[in-house]
PDB file of C-alpha atoms in Angstrom:
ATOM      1  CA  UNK M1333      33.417  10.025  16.881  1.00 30.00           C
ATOM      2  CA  UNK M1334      32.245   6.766  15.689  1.00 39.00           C
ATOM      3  CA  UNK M1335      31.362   6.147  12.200  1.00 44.00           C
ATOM      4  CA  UNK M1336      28.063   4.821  11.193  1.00 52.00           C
ATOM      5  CA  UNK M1337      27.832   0.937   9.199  1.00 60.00           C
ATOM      6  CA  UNK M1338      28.731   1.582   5.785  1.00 85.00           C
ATOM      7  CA  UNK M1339      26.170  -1.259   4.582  1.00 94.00           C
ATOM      8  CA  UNK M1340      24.236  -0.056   1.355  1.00 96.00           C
ATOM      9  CA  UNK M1341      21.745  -2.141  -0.750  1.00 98.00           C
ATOM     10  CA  UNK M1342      20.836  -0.820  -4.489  1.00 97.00           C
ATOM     11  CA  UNK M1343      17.484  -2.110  -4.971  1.00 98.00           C
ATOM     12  CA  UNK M1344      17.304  -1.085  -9.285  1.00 96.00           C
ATOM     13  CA  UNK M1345      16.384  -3.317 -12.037  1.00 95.00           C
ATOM     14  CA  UNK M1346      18.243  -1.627 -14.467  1.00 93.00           C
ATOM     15  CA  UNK M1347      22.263  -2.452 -14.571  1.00 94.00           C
ATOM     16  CA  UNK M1348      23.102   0.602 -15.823  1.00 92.00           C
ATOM     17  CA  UNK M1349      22.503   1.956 -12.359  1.00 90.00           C
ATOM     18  CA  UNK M1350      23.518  -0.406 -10.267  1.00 92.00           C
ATOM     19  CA  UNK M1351      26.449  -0.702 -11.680  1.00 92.00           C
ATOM     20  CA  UNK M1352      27.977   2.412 -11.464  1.00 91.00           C
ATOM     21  CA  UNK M1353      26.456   3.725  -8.515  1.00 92.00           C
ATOM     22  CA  UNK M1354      27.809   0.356  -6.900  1.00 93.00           C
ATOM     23  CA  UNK M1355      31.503   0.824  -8.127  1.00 94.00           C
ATOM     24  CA  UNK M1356      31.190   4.550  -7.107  1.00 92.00           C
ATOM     25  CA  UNK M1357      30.417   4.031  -3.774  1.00 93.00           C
ATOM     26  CA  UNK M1358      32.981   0.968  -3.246  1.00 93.00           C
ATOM     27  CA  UNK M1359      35.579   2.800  -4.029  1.00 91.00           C
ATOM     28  CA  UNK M1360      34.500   5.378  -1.330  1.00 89.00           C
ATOM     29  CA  UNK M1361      34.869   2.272   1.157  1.00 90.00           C
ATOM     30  CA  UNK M1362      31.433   1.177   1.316  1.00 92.00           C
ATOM     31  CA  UNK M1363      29.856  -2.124   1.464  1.00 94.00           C
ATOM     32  CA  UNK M1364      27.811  -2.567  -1.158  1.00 96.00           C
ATOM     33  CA  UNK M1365      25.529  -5.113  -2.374  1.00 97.00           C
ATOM     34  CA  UNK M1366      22.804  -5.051  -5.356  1.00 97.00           C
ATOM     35  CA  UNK M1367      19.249  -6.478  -5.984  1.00 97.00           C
ATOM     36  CA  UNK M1368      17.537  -6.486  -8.895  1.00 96.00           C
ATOM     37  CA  UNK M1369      13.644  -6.333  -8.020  1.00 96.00           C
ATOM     38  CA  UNK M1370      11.630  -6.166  -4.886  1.00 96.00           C
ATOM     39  CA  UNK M1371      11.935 -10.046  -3.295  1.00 97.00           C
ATOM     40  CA  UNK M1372      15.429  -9.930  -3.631  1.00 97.00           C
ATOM     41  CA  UNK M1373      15.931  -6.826  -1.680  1.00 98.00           C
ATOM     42  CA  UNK M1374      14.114  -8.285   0.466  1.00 98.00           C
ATOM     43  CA  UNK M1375      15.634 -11.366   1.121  1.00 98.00           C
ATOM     44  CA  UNK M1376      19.028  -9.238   1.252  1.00 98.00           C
ATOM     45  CA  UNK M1377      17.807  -7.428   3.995  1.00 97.00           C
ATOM     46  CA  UNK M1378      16.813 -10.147   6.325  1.00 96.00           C
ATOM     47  CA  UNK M1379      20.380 -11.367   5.673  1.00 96.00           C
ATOM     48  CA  UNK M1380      22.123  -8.279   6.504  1.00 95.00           C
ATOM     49  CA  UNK M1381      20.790  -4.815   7.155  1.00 96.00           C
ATOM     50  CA  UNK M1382      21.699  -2.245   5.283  1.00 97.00           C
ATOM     51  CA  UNK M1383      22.443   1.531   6.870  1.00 94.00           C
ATOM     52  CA  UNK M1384      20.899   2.632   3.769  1.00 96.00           C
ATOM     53  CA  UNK M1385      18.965   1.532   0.514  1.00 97.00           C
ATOM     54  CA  UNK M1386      18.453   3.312  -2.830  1.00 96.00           C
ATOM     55  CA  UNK M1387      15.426   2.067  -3.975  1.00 96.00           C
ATOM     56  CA  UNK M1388      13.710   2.413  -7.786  1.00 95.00           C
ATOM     57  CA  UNK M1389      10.519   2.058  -7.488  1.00 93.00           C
ATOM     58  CA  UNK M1390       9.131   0.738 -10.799  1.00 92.00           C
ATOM     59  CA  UNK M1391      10.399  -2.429 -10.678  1.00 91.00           C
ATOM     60  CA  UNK M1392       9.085  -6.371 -11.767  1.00 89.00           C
ATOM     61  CA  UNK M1393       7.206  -8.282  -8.984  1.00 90.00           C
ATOM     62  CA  UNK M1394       7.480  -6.461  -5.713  1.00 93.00           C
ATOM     63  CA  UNK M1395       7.868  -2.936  -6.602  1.00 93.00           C
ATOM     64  CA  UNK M1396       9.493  -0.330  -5.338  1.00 94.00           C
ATOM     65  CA  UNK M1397       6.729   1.035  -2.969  1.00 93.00           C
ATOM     66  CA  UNK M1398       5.657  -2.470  -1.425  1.00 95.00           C
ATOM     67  CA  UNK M1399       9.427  -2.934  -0.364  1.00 97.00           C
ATOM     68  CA  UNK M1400       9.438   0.633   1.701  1.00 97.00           C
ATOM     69  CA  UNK M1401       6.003  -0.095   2.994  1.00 96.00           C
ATOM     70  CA  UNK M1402       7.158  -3.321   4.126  1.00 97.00           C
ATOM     71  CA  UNK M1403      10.597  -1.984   5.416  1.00 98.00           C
ATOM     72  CA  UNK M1404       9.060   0.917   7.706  1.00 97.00           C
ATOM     73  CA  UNK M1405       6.078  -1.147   8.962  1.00 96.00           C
ATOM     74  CA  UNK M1406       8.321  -3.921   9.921  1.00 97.00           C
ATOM     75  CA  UNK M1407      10.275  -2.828  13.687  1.00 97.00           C
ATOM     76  CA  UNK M1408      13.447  -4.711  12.772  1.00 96.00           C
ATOM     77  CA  UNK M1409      14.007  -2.652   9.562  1.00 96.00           C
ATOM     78  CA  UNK M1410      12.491   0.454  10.357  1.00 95.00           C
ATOM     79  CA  UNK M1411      15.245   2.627  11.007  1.00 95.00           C
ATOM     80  CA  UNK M1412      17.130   1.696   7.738  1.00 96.00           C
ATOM     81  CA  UNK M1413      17.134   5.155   5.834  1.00 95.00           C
ATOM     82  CA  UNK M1414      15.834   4.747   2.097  1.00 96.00           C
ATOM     83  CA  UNK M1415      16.594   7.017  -0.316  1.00 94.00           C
ATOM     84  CA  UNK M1416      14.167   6.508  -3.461  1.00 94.00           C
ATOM     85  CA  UNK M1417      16.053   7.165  -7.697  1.00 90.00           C
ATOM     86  CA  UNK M1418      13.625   6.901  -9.931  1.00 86.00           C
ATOM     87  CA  UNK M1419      12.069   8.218 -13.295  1.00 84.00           C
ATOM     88  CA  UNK M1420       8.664   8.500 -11.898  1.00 78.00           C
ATOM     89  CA  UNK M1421       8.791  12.274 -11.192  1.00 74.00           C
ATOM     90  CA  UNK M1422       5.310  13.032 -10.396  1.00 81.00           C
ATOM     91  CA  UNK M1423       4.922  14.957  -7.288  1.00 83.00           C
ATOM     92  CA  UNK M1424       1.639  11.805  -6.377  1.00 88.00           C
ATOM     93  CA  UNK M1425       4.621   9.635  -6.829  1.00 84.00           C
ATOM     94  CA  UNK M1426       6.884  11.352  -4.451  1.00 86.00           C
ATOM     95  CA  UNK M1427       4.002  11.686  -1.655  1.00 90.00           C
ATOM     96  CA  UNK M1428       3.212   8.583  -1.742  1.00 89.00           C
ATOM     97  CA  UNK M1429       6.654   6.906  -0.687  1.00 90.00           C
ATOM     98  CA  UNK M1430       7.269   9.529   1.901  1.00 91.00           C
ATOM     99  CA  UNK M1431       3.894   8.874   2.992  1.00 93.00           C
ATOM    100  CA  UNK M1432       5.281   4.896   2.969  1.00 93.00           C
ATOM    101  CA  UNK M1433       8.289   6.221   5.049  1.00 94.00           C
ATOM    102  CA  UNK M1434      10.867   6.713   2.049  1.00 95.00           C
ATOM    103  CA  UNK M1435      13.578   9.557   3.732  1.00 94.00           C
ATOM    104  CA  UNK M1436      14.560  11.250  -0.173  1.00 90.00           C
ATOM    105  CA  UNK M1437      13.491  11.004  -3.543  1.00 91.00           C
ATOM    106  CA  UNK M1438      15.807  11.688  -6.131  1.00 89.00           C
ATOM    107  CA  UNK M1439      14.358  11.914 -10.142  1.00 85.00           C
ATOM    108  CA  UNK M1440      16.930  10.434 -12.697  1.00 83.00           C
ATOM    109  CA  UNK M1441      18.483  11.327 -14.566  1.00 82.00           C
ATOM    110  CA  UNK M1442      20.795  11.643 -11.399  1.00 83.00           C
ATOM    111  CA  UNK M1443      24.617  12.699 -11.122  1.00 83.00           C
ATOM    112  CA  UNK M1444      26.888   9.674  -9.531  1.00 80.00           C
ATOM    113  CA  UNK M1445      28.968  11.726  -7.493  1.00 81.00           C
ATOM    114  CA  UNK M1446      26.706  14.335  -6.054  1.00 83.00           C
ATOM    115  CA  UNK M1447      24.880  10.381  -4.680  1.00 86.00           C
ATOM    116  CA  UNK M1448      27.813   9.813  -3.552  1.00 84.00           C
ATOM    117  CA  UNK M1449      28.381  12.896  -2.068  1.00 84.00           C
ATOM    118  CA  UNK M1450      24.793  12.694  -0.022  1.00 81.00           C
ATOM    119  CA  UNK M1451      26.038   9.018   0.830  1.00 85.00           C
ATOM    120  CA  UNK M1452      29.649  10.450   3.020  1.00 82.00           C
ATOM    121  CA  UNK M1453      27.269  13.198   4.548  1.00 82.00           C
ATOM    122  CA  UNK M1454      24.436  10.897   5.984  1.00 79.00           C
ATOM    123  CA  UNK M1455      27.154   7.968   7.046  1.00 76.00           C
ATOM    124  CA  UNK M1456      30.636   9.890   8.193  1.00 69.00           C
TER     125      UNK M1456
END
């Protein structure tokens, strides 16, 4: 069986996520790259696409929700999988990215590993 591109972008503002997660999931052998806010991701994207982001959504500039509206509209990037950590845990919040095309929405607090864990399933 062939395994899937192990490409993932973080797309968080805060370091104390990024960082972590990041480290976590490189030493589970995945690529990993960070952005701090929504153009960045962006521009990340265009450069290399990812098999999967994690995306917070309240971010500075471009937040979270223009950059999966703009991912899923866009037929180049639509079939990246995005999987949305965030401390907007609203159930309006959570409709409207699915409704943009977000695959998951996870509240943090969130544990590292069980992330991780989800990462192995949807990429082995």
């Amino acid at each position: 069986m062939k395994k899937k591109y192990r490409h993932i972008l973080i797309v968080d503002d805060n370091p104390s996520i990024r960082g972590p997660l990041g480290f976590l999931l490189e030493e589970e052998g995945f690529d990993v790259e960070v952005a701090e806010n929504g153009h960045e991701a962006m521009e990340k994207i265009r450069q290399k696409l990812p098999s999967l982001i994690f995306l917070d959504l309240m971010m500075p500039g471009k937040n979270g929700y223009e950059v999966c509206k703009e991912i899923k509209t866009d037929p180049t990037m639509k079939d990246i999988y995005i999987v949305v950590l965030t401390a907007k845990g609203q159930p309006q919040d959570k409709e409207k990215v699915l409704s943009f095309g977000a695959n998951e929405y996870i509240s943090k607090p969130f544990s590292p590993v069980k992330i991780v864990d989800k990462v192995q399933e949807l990429l082995k």
